mmCIF file with all atom_site columns, C-alpha atoms in Angstrom:
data_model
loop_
_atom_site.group_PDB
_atom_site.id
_atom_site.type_symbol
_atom_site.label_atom_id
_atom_site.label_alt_id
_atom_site.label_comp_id
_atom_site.label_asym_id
_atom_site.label_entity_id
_atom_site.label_seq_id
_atom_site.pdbx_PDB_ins_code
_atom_site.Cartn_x
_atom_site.Cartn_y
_atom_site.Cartn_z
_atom_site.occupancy
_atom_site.B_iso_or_equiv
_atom_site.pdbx_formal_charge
_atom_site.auth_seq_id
_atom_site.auth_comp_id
_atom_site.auth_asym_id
_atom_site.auth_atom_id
_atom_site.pdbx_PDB_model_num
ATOM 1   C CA . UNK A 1 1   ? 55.298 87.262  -42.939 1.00 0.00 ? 1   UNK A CA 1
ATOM 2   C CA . UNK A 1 2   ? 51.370 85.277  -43.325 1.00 0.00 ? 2   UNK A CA 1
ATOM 3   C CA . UNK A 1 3   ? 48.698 86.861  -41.374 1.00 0.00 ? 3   UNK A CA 1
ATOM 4   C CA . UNK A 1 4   ? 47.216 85.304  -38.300 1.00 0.00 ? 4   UNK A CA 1
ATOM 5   C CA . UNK A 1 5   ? 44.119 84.056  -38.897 1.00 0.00 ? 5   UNK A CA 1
ATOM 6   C CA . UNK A 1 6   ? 41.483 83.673  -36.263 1.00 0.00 ? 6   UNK A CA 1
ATOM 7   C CA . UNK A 1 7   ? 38.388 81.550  -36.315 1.00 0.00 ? 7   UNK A CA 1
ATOM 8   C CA . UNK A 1 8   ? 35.079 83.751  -36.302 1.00 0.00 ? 8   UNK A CA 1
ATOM 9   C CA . UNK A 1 9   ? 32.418 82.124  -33.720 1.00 0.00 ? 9   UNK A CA 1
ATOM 10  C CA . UNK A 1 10  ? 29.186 83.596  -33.205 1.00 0.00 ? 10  UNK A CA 1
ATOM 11  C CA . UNK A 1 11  ? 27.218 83.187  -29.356 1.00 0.00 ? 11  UNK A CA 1
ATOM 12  C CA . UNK A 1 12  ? 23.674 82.110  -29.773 1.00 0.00 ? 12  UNK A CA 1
ATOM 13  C CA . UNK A 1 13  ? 23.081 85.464  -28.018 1.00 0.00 ? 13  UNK A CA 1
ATOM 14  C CA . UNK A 1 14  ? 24.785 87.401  -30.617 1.00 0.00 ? 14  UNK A CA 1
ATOM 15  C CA . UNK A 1 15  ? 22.702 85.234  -33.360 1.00 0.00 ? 15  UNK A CA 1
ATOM 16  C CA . UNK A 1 16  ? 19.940 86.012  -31.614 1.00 0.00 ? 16  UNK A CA 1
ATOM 17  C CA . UNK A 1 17  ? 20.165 89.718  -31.164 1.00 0.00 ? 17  UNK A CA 1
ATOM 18  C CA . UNK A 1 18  ? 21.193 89.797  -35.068 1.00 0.00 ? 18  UNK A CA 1
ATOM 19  C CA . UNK A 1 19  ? 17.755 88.124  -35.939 1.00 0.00 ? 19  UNK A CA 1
ATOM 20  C CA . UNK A 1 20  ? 15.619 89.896  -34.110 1.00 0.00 ? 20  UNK A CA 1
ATOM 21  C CA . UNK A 1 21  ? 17.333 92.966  -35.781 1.00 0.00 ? 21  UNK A CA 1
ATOM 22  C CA . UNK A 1 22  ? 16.883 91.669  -38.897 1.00 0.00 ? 22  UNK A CA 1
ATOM 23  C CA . UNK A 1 23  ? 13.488 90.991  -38.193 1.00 0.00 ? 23  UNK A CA 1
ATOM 24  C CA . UNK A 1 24  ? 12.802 94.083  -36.903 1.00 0.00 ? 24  UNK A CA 1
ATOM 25  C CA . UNK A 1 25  ? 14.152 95.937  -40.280 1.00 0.00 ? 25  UNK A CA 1
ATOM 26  C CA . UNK A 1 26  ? 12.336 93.527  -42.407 1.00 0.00 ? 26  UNK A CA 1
ATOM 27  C CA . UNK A 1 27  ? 8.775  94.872  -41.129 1.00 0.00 ? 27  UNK A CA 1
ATOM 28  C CA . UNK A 1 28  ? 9.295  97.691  -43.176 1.00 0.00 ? 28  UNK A CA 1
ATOM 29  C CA . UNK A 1 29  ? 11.962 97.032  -45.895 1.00 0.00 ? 29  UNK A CA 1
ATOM 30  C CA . UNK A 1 30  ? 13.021 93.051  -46.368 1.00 0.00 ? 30  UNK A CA 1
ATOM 31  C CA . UNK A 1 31  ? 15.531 94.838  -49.001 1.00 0.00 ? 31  UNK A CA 1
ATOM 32  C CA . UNK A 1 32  ? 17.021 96.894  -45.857 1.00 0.00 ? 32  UNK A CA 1
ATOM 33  C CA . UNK A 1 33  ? 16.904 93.934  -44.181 1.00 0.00 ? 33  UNK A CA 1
ATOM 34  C CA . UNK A 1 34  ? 18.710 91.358  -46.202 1.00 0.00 ? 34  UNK A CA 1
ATOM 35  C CA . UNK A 1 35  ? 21.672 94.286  -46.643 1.00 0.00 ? 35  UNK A CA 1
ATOM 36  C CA . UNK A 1 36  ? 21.578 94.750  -42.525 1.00 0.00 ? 36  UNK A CA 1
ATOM 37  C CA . UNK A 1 37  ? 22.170 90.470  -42.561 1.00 0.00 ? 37  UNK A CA 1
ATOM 38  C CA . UNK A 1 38  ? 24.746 90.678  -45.501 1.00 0.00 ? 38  UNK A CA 1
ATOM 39  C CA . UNK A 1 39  ? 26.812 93.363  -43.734 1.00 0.00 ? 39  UNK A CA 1
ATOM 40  C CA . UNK A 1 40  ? 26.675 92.024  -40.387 1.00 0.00 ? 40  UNK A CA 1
ATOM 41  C CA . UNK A 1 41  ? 27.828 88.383  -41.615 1.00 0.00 ? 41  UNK A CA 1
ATOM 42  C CA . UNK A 1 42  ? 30.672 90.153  -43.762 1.00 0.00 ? 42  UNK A CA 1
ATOM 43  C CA . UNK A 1 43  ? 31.834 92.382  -41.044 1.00 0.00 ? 43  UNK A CA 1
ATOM 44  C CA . UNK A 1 44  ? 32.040 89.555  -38.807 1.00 0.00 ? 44  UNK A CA 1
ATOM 45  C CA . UNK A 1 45  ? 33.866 87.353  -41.661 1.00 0.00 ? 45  UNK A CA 1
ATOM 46  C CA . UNK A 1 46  ? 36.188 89.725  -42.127 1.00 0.00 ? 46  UNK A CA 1
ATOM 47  C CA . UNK A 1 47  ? 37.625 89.429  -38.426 1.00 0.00 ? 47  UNK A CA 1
ATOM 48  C CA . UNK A 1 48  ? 39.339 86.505  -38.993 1.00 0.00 ? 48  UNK A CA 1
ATOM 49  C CA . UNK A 1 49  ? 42.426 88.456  -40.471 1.00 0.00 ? 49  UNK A CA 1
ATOM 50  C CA . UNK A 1 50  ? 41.841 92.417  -39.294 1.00 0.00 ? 50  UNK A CA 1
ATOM 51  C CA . UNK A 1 51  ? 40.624 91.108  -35.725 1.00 0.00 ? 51  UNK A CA 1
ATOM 52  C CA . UNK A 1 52  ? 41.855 94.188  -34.067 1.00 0.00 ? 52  UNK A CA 1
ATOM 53  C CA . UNK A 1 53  ? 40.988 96.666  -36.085 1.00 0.00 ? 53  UNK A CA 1
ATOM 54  C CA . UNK A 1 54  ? 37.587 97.696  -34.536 1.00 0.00 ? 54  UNK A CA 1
ATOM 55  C CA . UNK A 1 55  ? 37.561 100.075 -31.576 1.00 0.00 ? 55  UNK A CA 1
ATOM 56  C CA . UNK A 1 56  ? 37.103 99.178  -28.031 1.00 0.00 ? 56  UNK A CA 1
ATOM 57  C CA . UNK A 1 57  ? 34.086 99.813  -26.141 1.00 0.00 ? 57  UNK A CA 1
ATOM 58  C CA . UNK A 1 58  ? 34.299 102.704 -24.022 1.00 0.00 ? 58  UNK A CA 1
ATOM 59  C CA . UNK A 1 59  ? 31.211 101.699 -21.550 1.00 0.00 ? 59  UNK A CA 1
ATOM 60  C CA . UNK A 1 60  ? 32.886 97.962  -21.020 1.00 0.00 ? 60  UNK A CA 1
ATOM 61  C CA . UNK A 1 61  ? 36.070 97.655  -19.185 1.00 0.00 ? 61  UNK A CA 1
ATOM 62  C CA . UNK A 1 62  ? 37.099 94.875  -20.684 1.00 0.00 ? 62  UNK A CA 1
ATOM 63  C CA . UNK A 1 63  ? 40.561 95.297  -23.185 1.00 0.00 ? 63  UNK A CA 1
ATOM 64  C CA . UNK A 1 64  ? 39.479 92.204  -25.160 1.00 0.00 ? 64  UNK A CA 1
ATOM 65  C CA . UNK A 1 65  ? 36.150 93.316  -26.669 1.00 0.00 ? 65  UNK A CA 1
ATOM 66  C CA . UNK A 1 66  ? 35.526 95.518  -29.539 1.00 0.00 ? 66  UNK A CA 1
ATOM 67  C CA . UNK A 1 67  ? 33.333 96.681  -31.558 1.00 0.00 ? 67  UNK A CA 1
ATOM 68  C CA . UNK A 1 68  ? 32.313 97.430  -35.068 1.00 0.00 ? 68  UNK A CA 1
ATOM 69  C CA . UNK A 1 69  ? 29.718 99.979  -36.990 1.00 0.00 ? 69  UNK A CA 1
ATOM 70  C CA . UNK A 1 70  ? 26.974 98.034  -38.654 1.00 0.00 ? 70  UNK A CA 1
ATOM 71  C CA . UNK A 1 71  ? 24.657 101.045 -40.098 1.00 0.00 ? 71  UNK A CA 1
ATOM 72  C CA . UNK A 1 72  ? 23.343 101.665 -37.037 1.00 0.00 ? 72  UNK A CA 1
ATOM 73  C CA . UNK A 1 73  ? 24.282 98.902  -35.242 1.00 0.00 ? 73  UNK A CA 1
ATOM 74  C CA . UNK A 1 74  ? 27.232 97.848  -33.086 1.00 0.00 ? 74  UNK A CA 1
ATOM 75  C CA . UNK A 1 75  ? 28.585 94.580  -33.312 1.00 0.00 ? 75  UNK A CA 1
ATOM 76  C CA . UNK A 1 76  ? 30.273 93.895  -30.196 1.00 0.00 ? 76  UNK A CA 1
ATOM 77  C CA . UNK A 1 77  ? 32.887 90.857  -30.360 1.00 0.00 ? 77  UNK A CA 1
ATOM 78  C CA . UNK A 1 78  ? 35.978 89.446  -28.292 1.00 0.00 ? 78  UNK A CA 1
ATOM 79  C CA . UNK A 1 79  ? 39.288 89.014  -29.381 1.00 0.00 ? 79  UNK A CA 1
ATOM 80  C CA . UNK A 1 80  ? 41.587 85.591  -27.940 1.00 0.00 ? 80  UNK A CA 1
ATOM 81  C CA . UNK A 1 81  ? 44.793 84.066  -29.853 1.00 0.00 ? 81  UNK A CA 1
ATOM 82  C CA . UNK A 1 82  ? 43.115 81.313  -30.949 1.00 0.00 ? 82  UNK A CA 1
ATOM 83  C CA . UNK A 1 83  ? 39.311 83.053  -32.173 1.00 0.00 ? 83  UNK A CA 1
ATOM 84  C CA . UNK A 1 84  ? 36.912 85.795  -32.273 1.00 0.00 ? 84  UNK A CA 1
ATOM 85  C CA . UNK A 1 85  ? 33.816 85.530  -30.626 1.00 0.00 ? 85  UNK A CA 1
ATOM 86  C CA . UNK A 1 86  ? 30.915 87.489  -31.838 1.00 0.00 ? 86  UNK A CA 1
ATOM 87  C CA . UNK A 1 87  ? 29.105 88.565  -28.129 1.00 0.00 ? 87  UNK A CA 1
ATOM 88  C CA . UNK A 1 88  ? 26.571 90.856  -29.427 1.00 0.00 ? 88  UNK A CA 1
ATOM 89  C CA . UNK A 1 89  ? 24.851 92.575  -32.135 1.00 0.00 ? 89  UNK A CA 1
ATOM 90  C CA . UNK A 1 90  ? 22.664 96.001  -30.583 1.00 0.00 ? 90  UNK A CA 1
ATOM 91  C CA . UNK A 1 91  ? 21.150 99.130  -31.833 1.00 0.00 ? 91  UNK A CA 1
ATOM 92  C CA . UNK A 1 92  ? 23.633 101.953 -31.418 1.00 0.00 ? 92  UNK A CA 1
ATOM 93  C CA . UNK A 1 93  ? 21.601 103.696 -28.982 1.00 0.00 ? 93  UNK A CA 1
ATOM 94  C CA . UNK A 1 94  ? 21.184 101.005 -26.622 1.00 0.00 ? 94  UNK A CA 1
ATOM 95  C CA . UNK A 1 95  ? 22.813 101.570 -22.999 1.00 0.00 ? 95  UNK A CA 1
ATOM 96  C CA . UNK A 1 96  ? 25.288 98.897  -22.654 1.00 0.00 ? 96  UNK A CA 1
ATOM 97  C CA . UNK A 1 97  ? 25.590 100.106 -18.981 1.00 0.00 ? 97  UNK A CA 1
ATOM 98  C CA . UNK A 1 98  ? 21.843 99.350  -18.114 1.00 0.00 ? 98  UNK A CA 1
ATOM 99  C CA . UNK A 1 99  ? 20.008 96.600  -16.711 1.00 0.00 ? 99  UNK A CA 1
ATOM 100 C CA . UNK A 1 100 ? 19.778 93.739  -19.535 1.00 0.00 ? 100 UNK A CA 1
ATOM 101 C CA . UNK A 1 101 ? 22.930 93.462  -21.230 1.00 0.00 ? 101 UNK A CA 1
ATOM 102 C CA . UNK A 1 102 ? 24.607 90.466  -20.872 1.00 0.00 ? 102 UNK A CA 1
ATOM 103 C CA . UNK A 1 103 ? 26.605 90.421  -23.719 1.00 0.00 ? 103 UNK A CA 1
#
C-alpha cells in the first residue's frame, strides 16, 4: 500500500518565529544557528509522509495540531487530508496559554 503524502506549507508566522529564532541563536553561535535552521526545515520536510507522528499539544484543544521537539524548540503544525501547515515555531518554555500566541 503507497504512503499518503501531504504537502508541507509553512505560515509567514511560523517563518517568522523560525527567523527570529535563528537569529537569536546566531548572536552567539552562527554554527548553532545554521544546525537550529537545518533541523527545523528537515523536521518540517519530513511531515509530508510521518504527518502524525508528533504529539499533540496538551495546552491547545485543538485534535488537529501537533507538535514536534526542535532542541529546544517546539514546532507546532496542523494536520488536514490534503497538507500540513507549519503554525508555529517557539521556545519550549514559552506559555502557549498566555497573552500573545496566535499561532
Amino acid at each position: 500500500m503507497a504512503t499518503r503524502r501531504r504537502r508541507v506549507v509553512w505560515t509567514e508566522l511560523a517563518r517568522r518565529m523560525l527567523d527570529d529564532a535563528v537569529s537569536y541563536v546566531a548572536q552567539d553561535s552562527r554554527p548553532a544557528a545554521e544546525r537550529l535552521l537545518i533541523q527545523a526545515l528537515e523536521a518540517a520536510s519530513s511531515l509530508d509522509v510521518h504527518s502524525e507522528r508528533g504529539r499533540l499539544v496538551p495546552e491547545l484543544d485543538q485534535p488537529n495540531v501537533r507538535q514536534l521537539l526542535v532542541q529546544r524548540y517546539r514546532l507546532l503544525y496542523e494536520v488536514t487530508p490534503a497538507e500540513v501547515q507549519v503554525l508555529a515555531f517557539v521556545h519550549g518554555a514559552r506559555d502557549l496559554t498566555g497573552p500573545g500566541f496566535e499561532g
